[in-house]
PDB file of C-alpha atoms in Angstrom:
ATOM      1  CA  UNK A   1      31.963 236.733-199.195  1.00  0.00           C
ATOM      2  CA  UNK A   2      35.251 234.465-198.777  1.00  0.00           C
ATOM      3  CA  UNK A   3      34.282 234.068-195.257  1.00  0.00           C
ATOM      4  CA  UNK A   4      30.988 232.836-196.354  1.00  0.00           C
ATOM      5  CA  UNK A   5      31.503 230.594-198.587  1.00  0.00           C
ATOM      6  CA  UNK A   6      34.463 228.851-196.577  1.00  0.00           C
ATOM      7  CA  UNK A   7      31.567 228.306-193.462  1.00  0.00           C
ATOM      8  CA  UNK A   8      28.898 227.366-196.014  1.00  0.00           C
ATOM      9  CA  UNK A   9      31.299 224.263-197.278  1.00  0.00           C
ATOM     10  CA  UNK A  10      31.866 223.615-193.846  1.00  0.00           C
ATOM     11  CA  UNK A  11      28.182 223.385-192.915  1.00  0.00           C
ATOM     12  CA  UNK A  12      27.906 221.309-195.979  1.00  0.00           C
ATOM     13  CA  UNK A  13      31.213 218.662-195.469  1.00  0.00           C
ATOM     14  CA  UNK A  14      29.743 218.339-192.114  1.00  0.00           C
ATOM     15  CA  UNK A  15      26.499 217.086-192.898  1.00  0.00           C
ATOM     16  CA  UNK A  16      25.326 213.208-192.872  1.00  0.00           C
ATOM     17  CA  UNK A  17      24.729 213.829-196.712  1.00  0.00           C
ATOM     18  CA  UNK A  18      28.378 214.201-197.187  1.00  0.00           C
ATOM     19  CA  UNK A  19      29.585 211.676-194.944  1.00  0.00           C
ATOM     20  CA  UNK A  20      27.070 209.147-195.938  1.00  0.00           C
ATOM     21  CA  UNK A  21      26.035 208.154-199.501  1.00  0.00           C
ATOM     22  CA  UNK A  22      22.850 206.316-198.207  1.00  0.00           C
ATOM     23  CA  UNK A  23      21.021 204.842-195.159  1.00  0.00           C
ATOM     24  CA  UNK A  24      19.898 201.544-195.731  1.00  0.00           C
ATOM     25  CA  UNK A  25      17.097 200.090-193.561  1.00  0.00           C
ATOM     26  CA  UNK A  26      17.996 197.652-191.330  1.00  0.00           C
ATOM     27  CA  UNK A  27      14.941 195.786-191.240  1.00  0.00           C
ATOM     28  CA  UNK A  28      16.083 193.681-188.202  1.00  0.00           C
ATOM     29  CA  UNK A  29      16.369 196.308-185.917  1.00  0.00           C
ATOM     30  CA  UNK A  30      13.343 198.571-184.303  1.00  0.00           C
ATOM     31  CA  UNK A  31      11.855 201.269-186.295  1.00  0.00           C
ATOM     32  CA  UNK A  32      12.320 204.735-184.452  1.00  0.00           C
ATOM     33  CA  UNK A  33      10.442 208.168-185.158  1.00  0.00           C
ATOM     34  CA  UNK A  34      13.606 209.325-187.197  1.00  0.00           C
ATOM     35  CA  UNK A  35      13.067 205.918-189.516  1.00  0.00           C
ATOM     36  CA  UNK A  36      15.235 202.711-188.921  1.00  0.00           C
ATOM     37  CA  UNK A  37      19.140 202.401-188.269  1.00  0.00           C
ATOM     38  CA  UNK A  38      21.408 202.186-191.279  1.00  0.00           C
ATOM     39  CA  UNK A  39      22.308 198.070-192.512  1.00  0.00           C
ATOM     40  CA  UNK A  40      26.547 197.773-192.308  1.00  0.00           C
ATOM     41  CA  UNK A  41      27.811 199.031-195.774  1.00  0.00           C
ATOM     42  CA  UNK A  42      29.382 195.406-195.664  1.00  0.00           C
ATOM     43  CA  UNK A  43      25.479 193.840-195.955  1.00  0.00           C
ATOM     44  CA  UNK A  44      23.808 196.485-198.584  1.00  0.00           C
ATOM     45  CA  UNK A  45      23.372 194.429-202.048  1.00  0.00           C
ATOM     46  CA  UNK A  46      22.039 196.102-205.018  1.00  0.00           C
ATOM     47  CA  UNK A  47      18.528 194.485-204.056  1.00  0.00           C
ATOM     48  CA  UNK A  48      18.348 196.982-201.544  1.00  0.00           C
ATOM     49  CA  UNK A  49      17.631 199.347-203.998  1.00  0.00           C
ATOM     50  CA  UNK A  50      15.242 197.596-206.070  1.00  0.00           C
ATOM     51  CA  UNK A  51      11.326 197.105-205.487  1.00  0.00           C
ATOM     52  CA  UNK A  52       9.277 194.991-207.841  1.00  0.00           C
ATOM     53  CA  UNK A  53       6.063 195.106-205.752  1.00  0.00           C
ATOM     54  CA  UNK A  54       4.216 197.783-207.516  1.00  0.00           C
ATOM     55  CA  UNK A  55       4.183 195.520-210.587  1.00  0.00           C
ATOM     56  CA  UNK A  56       1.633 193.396-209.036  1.00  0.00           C
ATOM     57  CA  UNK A  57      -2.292 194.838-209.280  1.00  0.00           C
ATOM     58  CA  UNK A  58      -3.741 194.772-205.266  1.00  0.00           C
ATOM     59  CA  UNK A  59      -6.676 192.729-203.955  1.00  0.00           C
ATOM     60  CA  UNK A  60      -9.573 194.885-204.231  1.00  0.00           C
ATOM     61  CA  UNK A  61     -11.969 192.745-202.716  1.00  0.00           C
ATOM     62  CA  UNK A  62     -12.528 194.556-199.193  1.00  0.00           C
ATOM     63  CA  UNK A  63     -15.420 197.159-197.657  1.00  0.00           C
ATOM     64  CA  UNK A  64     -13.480 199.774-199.765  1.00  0.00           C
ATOM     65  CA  UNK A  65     -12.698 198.392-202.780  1.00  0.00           C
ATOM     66  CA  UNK A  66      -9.753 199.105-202.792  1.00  0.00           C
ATOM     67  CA  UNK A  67      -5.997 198.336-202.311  1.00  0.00           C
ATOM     68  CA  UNK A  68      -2.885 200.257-201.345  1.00  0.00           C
ATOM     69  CA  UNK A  69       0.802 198.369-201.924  1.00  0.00           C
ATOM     70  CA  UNK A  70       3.045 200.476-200.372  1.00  0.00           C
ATOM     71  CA  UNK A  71       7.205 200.889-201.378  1.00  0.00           C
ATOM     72  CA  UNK A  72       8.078 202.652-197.798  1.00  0.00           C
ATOM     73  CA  UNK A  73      11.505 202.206-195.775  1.00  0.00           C
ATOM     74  CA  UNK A  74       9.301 198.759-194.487  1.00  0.00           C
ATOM     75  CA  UNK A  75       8.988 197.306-197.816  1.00  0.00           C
ATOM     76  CA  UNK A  76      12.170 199.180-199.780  1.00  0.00           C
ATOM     77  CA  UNK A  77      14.876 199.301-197.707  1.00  0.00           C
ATOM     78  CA  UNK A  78      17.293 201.783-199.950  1.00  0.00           C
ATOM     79  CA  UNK A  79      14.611 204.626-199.720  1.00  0.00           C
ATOM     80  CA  UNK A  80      15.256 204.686-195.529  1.00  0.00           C
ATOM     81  CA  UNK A  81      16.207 208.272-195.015  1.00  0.00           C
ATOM     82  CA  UNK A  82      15.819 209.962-198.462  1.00  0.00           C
ATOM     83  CA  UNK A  83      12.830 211.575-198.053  1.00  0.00           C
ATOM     84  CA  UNK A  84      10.796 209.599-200.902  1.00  0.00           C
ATOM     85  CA  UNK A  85       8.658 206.384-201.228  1.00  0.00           C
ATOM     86  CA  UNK A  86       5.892 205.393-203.352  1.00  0.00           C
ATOM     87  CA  UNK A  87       2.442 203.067-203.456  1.00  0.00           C
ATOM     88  CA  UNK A  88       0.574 201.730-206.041  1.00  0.00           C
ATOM     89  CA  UNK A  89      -3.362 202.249-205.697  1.00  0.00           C
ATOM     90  CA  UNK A  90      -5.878 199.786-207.385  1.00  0.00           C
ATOM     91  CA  UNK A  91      -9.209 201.630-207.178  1.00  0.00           C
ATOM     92  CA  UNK A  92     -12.429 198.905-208.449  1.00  0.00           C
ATOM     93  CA  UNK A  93     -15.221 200.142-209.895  1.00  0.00           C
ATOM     94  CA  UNK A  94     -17.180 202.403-207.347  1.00  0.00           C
ATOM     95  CA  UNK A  95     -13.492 202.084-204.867  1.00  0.00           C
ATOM     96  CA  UNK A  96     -12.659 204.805-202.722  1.00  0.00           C
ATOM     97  CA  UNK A  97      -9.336 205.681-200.766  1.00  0.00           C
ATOM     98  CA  UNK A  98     -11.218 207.594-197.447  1.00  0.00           C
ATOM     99  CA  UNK A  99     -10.750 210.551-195.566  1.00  0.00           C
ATOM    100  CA  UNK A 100      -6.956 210.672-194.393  1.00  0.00           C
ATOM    101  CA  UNK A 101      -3.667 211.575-193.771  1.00  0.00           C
ATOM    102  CA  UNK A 102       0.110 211.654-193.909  1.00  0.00           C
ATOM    103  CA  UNK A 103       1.209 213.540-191.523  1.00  0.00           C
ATOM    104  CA  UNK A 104       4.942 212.777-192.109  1.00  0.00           C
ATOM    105  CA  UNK A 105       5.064 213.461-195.962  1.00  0.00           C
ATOM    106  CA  UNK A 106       3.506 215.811-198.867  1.00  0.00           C
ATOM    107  CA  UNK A 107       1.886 212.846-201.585  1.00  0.00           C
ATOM    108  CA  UNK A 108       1.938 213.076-205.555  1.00  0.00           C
ATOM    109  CA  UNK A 109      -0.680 210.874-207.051  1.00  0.00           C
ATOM    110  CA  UNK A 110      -0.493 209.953-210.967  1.00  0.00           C
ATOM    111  CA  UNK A 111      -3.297 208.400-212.798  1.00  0.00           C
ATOM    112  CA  UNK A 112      -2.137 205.408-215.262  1.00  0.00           C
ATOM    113  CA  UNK A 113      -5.329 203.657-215.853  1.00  0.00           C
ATOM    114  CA  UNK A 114      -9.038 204.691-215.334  1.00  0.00           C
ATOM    115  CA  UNK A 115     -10.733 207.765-213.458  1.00  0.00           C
ATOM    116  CA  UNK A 116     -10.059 208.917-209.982  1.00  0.00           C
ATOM    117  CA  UNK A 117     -12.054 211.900-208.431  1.00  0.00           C
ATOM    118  CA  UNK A 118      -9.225 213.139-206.073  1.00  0.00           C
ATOM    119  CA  UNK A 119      -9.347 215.846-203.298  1.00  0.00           C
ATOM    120  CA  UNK A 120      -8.087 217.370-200.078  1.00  0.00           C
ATOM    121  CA  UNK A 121      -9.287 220.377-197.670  1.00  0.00           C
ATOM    122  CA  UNK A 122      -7.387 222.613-196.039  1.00  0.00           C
ATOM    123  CA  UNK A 123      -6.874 223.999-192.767  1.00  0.00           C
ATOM    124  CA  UNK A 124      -9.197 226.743-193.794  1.00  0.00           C
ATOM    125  CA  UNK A 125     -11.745 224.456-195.031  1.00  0.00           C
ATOM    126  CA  UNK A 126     -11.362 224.820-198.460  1.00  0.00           C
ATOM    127  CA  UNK A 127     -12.015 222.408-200.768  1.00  0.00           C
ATOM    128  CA  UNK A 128      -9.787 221.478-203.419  1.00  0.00           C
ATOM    129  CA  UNK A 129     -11.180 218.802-205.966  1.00  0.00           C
ATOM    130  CA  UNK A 130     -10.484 217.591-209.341  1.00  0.00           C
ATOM    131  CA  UNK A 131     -11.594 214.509-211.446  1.00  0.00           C
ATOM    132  CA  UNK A 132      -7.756 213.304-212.928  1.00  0.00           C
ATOM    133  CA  UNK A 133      -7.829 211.182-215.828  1.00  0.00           C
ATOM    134  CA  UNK A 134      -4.557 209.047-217.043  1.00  0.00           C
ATOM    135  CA  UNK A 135      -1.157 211.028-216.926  1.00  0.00           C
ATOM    136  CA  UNK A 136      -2.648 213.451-214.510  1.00  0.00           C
ATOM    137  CA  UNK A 137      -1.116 214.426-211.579  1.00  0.00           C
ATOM    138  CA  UNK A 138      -2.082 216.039-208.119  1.00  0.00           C
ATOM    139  CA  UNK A 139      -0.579 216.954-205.270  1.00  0.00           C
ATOM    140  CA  UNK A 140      -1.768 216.842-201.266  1.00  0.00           C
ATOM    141  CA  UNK A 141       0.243 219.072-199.121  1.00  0.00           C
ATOM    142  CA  UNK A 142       1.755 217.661-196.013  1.00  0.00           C
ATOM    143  CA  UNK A 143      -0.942 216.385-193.002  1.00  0.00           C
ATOM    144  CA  UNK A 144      -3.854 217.743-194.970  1.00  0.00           C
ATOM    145  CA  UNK A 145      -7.468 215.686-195.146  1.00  0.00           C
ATOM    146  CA  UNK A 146      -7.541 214.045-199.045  1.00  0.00           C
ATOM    147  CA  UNK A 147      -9.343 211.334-200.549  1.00  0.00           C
ATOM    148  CA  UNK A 148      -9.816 209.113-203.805  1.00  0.00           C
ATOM    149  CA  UNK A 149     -12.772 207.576-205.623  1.00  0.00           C
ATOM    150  CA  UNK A 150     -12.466 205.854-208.896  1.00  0.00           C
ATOM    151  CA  UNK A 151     -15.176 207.319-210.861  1.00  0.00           C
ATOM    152  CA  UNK A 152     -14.697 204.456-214.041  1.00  0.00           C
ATOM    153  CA  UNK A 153     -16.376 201.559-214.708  1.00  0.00           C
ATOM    154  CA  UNK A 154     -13.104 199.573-214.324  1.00  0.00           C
ATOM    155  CA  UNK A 155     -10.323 199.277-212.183  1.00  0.00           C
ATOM    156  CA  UNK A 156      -8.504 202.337-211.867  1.00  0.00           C
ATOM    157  CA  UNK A 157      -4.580 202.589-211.257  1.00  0.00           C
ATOM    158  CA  UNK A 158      -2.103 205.374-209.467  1.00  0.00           C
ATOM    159  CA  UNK A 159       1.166 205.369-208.476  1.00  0.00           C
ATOM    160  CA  UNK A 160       1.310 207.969-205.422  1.00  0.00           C
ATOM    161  CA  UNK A 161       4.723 209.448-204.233  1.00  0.00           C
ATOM    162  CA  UNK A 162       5.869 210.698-201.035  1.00  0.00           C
ATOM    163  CA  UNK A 163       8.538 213.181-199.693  1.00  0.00           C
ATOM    164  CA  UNK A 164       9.603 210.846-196.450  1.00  0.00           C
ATOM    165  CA  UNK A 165      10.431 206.958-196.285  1.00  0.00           C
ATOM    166  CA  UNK A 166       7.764 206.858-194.121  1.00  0.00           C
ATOM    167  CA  UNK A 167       4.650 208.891-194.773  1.00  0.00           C
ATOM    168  CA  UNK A 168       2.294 207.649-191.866  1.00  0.00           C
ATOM    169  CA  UNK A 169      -1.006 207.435-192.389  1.00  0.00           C
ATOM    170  CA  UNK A 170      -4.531 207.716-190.112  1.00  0.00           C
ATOM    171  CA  UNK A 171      -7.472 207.190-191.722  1.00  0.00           C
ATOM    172  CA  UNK A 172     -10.452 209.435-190.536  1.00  0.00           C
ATOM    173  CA  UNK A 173     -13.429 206.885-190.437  1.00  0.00           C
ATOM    174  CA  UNK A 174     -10.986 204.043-188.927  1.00  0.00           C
ATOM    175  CA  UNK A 175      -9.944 206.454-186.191  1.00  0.00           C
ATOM    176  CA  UNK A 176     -13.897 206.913-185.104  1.00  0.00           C
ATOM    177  CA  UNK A 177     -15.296 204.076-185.792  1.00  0.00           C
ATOM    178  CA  UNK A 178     -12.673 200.614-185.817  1.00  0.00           C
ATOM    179  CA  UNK A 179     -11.712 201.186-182.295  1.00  0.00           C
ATOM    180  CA  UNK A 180     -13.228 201.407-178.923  1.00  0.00           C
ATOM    181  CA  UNK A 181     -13.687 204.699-178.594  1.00  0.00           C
ATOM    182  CA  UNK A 182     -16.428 205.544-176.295  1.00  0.00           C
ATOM    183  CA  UNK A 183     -19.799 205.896-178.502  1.00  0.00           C
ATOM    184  CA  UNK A 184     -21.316 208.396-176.595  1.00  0.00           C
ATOM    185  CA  UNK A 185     -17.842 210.776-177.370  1.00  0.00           C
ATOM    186  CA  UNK A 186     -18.068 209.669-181.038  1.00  0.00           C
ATOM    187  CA  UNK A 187     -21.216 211.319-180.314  1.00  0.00           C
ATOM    188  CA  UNK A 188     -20.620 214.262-178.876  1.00  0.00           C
ATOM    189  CA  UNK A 189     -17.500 215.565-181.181  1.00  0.00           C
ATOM    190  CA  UNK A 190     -19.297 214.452-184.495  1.00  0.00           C
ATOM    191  CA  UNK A 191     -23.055 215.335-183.945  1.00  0.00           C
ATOM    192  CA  UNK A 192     -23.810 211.766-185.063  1.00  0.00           C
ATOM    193  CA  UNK A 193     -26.774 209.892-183.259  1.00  0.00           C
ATOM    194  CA  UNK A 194     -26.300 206.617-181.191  1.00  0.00           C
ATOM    195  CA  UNK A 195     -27.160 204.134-183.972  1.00  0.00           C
ATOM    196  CA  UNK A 196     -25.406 205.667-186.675  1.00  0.00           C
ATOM    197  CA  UNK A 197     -22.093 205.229-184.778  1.00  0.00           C
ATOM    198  CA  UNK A 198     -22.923 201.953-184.005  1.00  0.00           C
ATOM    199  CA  UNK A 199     -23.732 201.101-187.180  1.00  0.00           C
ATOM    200  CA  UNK A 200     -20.341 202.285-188.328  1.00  0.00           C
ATOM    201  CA  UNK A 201     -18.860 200.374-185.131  1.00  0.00           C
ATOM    202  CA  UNK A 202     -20.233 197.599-186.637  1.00  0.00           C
ATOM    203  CA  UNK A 203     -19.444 197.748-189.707  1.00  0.00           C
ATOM    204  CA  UNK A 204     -15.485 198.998-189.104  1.00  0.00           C
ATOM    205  CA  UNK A 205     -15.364 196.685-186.060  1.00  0.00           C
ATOM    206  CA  UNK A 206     -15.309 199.037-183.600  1.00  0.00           C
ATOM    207  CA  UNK A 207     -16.732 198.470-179.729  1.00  0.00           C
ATOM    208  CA  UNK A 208     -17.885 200.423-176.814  1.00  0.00           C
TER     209      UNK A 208
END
């Protein structure tokens, strides 16, 4: 047991946890897939690890109706390699979040203000949905299809928290339809007819 314990600590002393209190983003230098390089010790201010931009409600006025103001490594530099961030959601009446996902983080979504018809499906096609009202909260496991629709009559307000600095995110009708993917190959791996997707081209901005 001795033994054990002594290489556990080692494992543990030897770990960039130990060694390193935090990782501050250095917003200055290029973002990898492991998140950005750490700011000198000698630059990190308290600021660092303050955000004051989920105080502010979003601009709601687009095709969705509604707005996503994100806290990520980008935006926050103190959370860089901690495994959390957070976004605030304003939802207008009728809003919707679409079809998406994170494919680098598990999400947390609380409801502060209003009604929001949440959901996700699994990899088995299971459905999983729920109508959250204020100081409800719901989870979305890791890479997994989930939306949001504000079912009020009024704005409606979440905070949603992740388990990486950097979630990612692809949103399912953006991917089809706001690029210039092929029409006829929209077709064929979505059953959809010719005008539909062109409609949807049209309306996303897509081409082709």
């Amino acid at each position: 047991m001795f033994k054990f314990l002594f290489l556990f600590s080692i494992l543990i002393l030897g770990s960039d946890a130990a060694v390193q209190d935090f990782c501050v983003a250095d917003l200055k230098a290029p973002e990898s897939p492991s998140g950005y390089s750490c700011k000198s010790v000698t630059n990190v201010t308290v600021d660092d690890f303050v955000f004051s931009g989920l105080s502010a409600a979003g601009n709601t006025a687009s095709i969705i109706k509604a707005a996503v103001t994100p806290a990520f490594a980008a935006q926050f530099p103190g959370v860089n390699g901690l495994g959390i961030s957070a976004a605030r959601l304003d939802l207008a009446a009728g809003g919707v979040i679409p079809f998406h996902t994170h494919p680098g983080a598990s999400e947390i979504l609380l409801v502060v203000q209003g009604s929001i018809t949440a959901g996700f499906v699994s990899s088995a096609n299971s459905v999983y949905l729920k109508t959250l009202k204020k100081g409800d909260l719901m989870v979305f496991p890791q890479g997994l299809l989930h939306f949001q629709v504000s079912d009020a009559g009024y704005t409606s307000v979440g905070y949603v928290f992740f388990s990486s600095s950097n979630p990612g995110l692809q949103i399912t009708d953006f991917a089809l339809f706001a690029n210039d993917l092929p029409t006829k190959l929209v077709g064929a791996t979505t059953f959809l007819d010719e005008a539909t997707i062109k409609k949807l081209k049209g309306v996303l901005g897509g081409t082709n």
